[in-house]
Tab-separated table of C-alpha atoms in Angstrom:
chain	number	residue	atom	x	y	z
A	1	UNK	CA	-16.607	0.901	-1.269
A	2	UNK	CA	-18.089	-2.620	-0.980
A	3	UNK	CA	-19.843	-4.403	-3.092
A	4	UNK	CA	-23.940	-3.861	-2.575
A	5	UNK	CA	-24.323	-7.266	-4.747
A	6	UNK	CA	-24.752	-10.934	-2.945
A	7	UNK	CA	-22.301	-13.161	-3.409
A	8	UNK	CA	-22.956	-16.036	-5.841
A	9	UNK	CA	-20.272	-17.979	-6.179
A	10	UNK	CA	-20.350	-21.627	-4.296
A	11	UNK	CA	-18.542	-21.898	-0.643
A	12	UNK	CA	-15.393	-23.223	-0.929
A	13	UNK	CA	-16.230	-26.535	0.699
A	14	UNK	CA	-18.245	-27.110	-2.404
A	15	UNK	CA	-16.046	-26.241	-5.588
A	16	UNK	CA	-15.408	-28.526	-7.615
A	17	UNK	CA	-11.720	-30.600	-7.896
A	18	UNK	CA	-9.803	-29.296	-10.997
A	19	UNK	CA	-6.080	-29.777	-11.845
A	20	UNK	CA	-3.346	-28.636	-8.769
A	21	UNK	CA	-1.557	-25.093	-10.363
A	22	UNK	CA	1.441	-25.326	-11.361
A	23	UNK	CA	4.510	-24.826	-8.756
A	24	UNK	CA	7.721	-23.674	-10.554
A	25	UNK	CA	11.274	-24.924	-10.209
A	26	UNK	CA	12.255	-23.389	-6.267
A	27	UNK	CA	8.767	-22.388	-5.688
A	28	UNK	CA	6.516	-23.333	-3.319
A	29	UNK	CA	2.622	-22.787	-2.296
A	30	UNK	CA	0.488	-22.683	0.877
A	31	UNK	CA	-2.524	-21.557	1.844
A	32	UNK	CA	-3.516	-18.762	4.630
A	33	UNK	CA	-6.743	-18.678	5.836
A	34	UNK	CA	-8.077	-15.836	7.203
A	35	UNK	CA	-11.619	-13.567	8.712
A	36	UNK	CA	-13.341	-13.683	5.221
A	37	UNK	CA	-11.199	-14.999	2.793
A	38	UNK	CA	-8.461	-17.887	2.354
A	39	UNK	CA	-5.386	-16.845	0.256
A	40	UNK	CA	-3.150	-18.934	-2.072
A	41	UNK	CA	0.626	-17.742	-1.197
A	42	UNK	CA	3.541	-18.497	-3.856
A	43	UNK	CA	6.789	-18.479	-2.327
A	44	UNK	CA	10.255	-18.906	-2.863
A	45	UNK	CA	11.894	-20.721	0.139
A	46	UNK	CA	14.439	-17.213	1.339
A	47	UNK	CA	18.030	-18.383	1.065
A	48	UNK	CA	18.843	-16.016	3.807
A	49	UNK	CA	17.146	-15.220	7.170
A	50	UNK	CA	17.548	-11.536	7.148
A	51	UNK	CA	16.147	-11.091	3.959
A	52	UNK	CA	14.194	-8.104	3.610
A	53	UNK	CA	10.415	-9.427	2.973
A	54	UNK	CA	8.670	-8.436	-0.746
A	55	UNK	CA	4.677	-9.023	-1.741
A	56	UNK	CA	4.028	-9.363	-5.075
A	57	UNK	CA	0.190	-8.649	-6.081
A	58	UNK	CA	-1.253	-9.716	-9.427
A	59	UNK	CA	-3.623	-7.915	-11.834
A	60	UNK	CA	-7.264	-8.528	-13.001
A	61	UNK	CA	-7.379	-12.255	-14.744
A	62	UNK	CA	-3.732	-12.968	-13.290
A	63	UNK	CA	-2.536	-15.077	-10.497
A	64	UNK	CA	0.726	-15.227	-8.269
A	65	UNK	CA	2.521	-17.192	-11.038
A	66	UNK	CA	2.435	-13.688	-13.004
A	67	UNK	CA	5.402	-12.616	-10.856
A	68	UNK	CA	7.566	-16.374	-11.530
A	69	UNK	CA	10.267	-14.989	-13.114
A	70	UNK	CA	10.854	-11.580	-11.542
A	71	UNK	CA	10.605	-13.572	-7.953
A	72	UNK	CA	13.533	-15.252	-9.939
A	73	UNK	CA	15.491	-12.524	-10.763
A	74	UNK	CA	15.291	-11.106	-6.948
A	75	UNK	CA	16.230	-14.514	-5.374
A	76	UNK	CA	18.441	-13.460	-2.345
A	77	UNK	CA	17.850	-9.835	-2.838
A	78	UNK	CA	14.373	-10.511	-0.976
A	79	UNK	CA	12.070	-12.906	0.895
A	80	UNK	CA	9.317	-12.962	-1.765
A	81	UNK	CA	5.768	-14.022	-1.787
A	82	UNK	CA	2.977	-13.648	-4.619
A	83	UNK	CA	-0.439	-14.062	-3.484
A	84	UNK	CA	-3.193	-15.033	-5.491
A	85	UNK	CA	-6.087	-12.719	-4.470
A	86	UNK	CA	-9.565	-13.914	-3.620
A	87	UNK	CA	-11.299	-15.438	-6.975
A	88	UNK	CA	-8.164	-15.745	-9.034
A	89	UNK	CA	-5.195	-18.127	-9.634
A	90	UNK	CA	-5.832	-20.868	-6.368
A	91	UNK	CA	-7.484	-18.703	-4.026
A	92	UNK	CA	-11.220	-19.635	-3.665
A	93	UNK	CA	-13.719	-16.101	-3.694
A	94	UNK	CA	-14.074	-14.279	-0.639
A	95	UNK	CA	-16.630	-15.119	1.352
A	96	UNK	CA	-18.625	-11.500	1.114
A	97	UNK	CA	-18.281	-11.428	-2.495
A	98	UNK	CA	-16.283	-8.247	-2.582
A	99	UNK	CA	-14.369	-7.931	-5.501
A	100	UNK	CA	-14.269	-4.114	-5.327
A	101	UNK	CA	-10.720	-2.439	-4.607
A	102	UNK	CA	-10.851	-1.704	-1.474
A	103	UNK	CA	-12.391	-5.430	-0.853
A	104	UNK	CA	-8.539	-6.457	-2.419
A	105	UNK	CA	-6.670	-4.315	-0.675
A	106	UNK	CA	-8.396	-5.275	2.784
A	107	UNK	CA	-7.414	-8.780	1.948
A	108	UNK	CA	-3.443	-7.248	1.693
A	109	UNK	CA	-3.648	-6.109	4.282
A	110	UNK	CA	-5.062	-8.783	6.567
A	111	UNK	CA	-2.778	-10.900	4.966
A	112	UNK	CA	0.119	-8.541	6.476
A	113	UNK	CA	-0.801	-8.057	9.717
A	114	UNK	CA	-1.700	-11.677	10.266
A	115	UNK	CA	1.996	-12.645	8.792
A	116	UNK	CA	3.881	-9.963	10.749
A	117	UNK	CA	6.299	-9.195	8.043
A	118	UNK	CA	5.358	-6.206	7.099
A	119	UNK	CA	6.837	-3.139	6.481
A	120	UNK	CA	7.667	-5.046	3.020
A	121	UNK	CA	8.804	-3.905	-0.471
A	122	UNK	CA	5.158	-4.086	-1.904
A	123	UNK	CA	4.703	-4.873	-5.678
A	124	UNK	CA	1.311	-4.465	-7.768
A	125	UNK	CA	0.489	-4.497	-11.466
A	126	UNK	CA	-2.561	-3.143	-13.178
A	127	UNK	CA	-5.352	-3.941	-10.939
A	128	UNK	CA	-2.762	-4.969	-8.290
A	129	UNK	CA	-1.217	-1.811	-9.145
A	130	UNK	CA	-4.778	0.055	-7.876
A	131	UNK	CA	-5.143	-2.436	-4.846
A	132	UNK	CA	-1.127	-1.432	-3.573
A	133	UNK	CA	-1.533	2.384	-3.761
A	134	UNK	CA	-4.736	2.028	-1.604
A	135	UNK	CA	-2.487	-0.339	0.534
A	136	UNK	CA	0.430	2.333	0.860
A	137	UNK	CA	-1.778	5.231	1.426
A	138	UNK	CA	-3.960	3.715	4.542
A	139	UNK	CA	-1.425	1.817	5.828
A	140	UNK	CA	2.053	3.389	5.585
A	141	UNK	CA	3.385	1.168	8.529
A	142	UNK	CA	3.192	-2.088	5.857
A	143	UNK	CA	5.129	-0.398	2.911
A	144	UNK	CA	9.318	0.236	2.645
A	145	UNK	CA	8.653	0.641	-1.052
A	146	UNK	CA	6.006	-0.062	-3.581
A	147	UNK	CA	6.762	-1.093	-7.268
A	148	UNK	CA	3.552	-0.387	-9.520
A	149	UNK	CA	3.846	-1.738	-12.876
A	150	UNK	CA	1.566	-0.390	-15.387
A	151	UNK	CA	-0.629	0.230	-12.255
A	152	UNK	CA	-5.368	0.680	-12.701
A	153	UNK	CA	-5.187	5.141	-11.796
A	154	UNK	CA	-7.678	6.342	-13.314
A	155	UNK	CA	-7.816	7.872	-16.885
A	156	UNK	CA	-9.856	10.187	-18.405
A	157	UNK	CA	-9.752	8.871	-21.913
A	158	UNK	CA	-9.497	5.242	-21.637
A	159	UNK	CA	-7.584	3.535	-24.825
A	160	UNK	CA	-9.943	2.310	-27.031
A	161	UNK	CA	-8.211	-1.341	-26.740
A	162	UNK	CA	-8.769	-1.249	-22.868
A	163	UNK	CA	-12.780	-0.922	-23.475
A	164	UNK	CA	-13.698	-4.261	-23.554
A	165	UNK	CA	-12.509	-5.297	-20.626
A	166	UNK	CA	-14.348	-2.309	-18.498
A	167	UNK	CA	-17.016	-3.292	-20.475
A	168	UNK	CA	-17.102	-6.803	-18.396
A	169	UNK	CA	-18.132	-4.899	-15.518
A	170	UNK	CA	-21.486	-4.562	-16.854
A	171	UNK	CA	-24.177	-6.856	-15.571
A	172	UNK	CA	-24.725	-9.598	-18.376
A	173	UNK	CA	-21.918	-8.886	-20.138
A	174	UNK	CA	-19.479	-11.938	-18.637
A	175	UNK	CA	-22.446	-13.904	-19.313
A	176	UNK	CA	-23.220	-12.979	-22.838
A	177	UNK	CA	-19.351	-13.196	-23.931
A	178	UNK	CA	-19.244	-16.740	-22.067
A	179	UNK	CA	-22.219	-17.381	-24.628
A	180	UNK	CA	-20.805	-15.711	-27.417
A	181	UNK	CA	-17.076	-18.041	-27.196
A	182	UNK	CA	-18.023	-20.860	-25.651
A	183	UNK	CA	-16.665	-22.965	-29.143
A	184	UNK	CA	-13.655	-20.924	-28.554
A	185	UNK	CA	-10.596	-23.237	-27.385
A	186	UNK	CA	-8.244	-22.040	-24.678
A	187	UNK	CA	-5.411	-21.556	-27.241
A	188	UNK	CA	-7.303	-19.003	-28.365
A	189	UNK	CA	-8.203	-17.575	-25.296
A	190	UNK	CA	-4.672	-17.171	-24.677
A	191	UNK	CA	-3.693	-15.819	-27.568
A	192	UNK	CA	-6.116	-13.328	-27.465
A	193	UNK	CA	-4.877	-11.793	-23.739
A	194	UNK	CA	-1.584	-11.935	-24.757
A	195	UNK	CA	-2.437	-10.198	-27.551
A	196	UNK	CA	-3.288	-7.609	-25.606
A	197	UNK	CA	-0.897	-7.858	-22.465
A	198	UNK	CA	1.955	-8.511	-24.487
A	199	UNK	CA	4.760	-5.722	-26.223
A	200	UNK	CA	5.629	-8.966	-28.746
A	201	UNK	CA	3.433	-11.675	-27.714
A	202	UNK	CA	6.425	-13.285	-30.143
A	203	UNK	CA	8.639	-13.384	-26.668
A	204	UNK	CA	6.118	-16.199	-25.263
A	205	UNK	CA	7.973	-18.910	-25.193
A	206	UNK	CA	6.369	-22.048	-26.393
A	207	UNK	CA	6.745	-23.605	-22.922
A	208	UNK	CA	5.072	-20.780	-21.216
A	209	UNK	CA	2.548	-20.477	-23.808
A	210	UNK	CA	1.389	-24.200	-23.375
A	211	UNK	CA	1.609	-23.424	-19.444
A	212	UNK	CA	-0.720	-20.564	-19.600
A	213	UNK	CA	-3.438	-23.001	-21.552
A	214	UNK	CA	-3.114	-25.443	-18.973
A	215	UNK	CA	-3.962	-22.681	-16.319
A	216	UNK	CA	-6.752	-21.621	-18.119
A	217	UNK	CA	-8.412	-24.641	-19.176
A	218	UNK	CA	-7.593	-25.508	-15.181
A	219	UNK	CA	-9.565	-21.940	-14.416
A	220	UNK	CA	-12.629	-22.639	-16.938
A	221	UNK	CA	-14.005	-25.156	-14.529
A	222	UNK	CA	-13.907	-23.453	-11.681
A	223	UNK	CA	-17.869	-22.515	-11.862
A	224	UNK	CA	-16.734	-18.788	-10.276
A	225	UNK	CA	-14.519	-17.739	-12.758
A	226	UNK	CA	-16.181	-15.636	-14.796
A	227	UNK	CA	-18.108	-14.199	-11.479
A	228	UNK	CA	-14.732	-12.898	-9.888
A	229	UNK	CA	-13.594	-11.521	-13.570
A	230	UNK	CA	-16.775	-9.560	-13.585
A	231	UNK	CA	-16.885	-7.871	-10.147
A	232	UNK	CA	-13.547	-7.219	-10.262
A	233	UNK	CA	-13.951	-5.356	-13.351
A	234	UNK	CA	-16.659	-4.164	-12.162
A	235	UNK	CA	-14.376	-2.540	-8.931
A	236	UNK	CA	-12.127	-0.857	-11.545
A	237	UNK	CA	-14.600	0.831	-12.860
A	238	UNK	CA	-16.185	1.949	-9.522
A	239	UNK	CA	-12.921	3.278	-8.262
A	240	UNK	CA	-12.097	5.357	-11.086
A	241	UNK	CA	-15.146	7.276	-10.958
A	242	UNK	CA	-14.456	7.658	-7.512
A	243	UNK	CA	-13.695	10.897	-5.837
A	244	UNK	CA	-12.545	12.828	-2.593
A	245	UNK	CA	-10.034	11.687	-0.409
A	246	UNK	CA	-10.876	7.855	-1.644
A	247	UNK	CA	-9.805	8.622	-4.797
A	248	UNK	CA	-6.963	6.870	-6.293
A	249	UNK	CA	-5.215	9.718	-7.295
A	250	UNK	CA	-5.871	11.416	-4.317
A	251	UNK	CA	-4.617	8.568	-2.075
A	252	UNK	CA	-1.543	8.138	-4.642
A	253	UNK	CA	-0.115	11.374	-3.390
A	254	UNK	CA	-0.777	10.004	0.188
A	255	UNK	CA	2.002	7.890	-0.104
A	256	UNK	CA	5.113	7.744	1.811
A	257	UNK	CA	7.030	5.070	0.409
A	258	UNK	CA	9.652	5.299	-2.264
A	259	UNK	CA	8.202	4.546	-5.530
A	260	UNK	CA	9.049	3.065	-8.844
A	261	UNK	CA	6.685	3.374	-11.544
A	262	UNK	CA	7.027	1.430	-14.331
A	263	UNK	CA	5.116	1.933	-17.969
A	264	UNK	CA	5.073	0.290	-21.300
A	265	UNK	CA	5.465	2.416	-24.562
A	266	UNK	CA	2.991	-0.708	-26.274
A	267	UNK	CA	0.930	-1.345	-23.110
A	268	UNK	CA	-3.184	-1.125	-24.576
A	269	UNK	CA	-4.781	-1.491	-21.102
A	270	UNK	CA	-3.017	1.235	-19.459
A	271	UNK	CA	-2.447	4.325	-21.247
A	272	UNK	CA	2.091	5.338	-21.680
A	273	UNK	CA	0.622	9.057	-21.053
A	274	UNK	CA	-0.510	8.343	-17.690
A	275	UNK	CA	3.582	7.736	-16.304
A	276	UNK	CA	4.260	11.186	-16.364
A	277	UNK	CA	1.227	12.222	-14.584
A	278	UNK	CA	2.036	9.087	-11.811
A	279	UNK	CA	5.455	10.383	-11.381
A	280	UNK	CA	3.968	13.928	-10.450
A	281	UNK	CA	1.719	12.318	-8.110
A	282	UNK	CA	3.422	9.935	-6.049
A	283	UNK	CA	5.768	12.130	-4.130
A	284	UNK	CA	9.141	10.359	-4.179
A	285	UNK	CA	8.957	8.417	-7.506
A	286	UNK	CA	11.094	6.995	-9.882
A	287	UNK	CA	9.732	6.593	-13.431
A	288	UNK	CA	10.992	3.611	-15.661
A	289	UNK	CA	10.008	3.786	-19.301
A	290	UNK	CA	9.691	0.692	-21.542
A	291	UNK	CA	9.297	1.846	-24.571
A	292	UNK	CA	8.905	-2.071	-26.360
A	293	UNK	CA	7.211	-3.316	-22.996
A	294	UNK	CA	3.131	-4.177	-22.575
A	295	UNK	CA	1.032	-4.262	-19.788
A	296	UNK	CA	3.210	-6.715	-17.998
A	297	UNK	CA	6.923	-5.617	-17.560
A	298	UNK	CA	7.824	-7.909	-15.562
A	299	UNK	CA	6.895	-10.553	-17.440
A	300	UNK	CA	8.173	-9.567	-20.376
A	301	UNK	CA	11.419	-7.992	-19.113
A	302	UNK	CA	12.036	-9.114	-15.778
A	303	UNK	CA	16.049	-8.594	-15.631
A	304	UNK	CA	15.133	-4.963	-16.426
A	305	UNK	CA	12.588	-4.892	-13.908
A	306	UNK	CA	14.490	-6.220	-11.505
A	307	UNK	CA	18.093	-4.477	-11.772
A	308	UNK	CA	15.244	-1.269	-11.508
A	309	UNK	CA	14.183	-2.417	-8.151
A	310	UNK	CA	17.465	-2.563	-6.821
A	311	UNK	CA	18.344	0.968	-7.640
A	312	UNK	CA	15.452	1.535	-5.514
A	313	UNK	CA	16.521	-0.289	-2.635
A	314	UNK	CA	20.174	1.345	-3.009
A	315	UNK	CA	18.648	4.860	-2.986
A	316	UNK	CA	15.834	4.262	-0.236
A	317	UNK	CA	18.757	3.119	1.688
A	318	UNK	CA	19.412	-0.604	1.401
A	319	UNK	CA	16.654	-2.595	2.621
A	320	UNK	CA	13.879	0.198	1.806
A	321	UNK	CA	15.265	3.443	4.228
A	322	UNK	CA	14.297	4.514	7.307
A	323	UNK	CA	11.281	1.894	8.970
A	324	UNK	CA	7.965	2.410	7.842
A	325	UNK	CA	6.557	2.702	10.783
A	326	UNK	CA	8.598	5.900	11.601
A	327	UNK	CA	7.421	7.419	8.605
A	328	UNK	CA	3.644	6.817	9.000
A	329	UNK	CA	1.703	8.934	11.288
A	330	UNK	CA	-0.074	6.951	13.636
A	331	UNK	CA	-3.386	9.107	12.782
A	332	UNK	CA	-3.348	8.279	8.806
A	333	UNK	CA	-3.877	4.461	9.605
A	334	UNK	CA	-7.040	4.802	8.100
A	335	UNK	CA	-9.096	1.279	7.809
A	336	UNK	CA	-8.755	0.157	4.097
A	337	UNK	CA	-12.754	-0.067	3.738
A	338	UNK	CA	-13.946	-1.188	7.031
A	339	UNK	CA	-14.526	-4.739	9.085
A	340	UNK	CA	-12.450	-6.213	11.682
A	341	UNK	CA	-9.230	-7.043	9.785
A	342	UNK	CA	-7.456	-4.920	12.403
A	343	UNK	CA	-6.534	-2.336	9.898
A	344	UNK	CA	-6.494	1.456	11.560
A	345	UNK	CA	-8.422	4.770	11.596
A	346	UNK	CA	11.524	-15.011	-20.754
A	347	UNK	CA	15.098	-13.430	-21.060
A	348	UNK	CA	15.221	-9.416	-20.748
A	349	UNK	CA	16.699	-7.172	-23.483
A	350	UNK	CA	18.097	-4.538	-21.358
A	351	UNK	CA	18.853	-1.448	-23.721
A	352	UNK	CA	14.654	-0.702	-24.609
A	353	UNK	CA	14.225	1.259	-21.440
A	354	UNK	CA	14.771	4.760	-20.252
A	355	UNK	CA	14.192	6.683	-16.845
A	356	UNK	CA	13.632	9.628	-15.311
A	357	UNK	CA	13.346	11.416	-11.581
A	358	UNK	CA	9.332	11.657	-10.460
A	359	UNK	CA	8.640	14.134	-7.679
A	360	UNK	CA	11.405	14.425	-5.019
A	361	UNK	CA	13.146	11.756	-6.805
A	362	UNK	CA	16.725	11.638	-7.726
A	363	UNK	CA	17.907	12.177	-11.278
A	364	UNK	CA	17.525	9.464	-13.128
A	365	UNK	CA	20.115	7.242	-15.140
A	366	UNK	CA	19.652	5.389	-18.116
A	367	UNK	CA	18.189	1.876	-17.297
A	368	UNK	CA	19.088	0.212	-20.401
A	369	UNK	CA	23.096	1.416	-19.917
């Protein structure tokens, strides 16, 4: 499912200069080019060779530094990188102007073929959540486990909250809301999405709150930045009304890997309903409640998050079970969406969360004992 539109943004020779992103304490960035797009990669430097390798994948308006403090919490449990996908955080838009879903996941995907270090404990939230389960289901040889937090499945009654941002999908509308708050400041701004993404936006701590501004005031001049918002809004939408075997859900129950779902009880993007109807769907899930969480656990709890995510590496079996490549049939490599990418045919407080066994999952025990 690519996108039928042209792309509009500028080449990446021409953008603009704006203000470097910010590189946290142990943290480091480089870029990967590669056929169609050029990827910003956040990284923490491993402390140990034999680490077993993690992606992190951000959601819709996010970047890699989304996953900062949970790359934290597993330093020396894995090898992690967070990439920024095309359009967002430092990575400039692809260069076919697909922003769709599949046009994210194919970028995944080249990205872990052309580092070799796949199969790799695979991470996604929201939109990154959607972009992962498409990764897992065409190309089980890449994934020992995937983490979705408050992953983009489809719903069929949308929380009222989450309608204005599928409404940014619609042509004009990015342009008519740039209109509309262009006296806003970025304080605002940020208020606003936290508002939203946030359990308690009252966690934010002032430090992180001032760093946000600084990345979006950073973003606001990059003359694409509403363009990439848009069409990838726009590839939400597209993939939840989209059916058959290329349908989300559909492709969730594809998947091989061990998986560890992860919902907020205050999330207002992505409906708490929807965990129970995940952990049916995924066939060897794990489902972690947060009943005081938002849309982005790990974020806002990422000690909970991450002591979660090694209970799932103790019961896949250490560094994610058996290889992924034994358990994906050679004929379900199924090319993401098409091209030549070489794909085939602040502090947590633990006692807020509960969990329980998805589909072929163990029993569950108490995440917040």
């Amino acid at each position: 499912m690519s996108s039928t539109e042209s792309p509009s943004a500028p080449a990446a020779s021409v953008l603009p200069r704006v203000a470097p992103v910010r590189v946290g304490d142990g943290e480091r960035l480089r870029t990967v080019g590669l056929p169609g797009v050029t990827l910003s990669v956040r990284y923490r430097p491993p402390v140990r060779e034999d680490l077993p390798r993690a992606l992190y994948v951000h959601g819709l308006g996010g970047s890699s530094q989304n996953w900062s403090d949970l790359m934290a919490e597993l330093d020396g449990v894995v090898a992690g990188e967070a990439i920024d996908l095309p359009g967002f955080g430092d990575s400039p838009p692809p260069d076919d102007g697909d922003y769709s879903v599949t046009g994210h996941a194919r970028a995944v995907i080249r990205y872990l073929d052309a580092s070799g270090h796949g199969p790799v404990h695979l991470f996604g939230n929201s939109l990154g959540g959607a972009v992962t389960t498409r990764v897992a289901a065409v190309r089980p040889d890449l994934v020992r486990t995937l983490t979705l937090i408050s992953p983009a499945l489809p719903e069929l009654r949308i929380q009222r909250t989450a309608v204005p941002t599928g409404l940014l999908g619609v042509p004009g509308i990015a342009a008519l809301f740039t209109r509309m708050s262009k006296e806003w400041t970025a304080e605002q701004r940020v208020r606003g999405v936290m508002g939203l993404c946030y359990g308690d936006p009252g966690r934010v701590a002032p430090e992180a709150f001032r760093q946000a501004v600084e990345e979006l005031e950073r973003r606001l001049q990059l003359p694409y930045f509403w363009d990439a918002m848009a069409r990838s809004a726009r590839g939400i939408v597209n993939a939840y009304t989209l059916g058959g075997q290329h349908g989300l859900w559909r492709q969730a129950e594809r998947v091989l890997a061990p998986t560890l779902l992860i919902y907020g009880g205050r999330d207002q993007l992505v409906g708490y309903r929807m965990a129970r109807k995940a952990a049916r769907s995924f066939r060897d899930s794990r489902l972690l409640s947060l009943p005081d969480a938002g849309h982005v656990a790990m974020m806002e709890y990422p000690g909970v998050v991450a002591r979660a995510f090694r209970e799932l590496m103790a019961q896949a079996g250490g560094d994610g079970g058996a290889d992924a490549g034994s358990r994906a049939d050679a004929g379900s490599r199924a090319d993401a969406g098409g091209g030549d990418d070489g794909s085939r045919s602040d502090g947590s407080r633990d006692d807020d969360s509960t969990e329980t066994g998805g589909r072929g999952a163990a029993e569950g025990t108490e995440a917040g004992s």
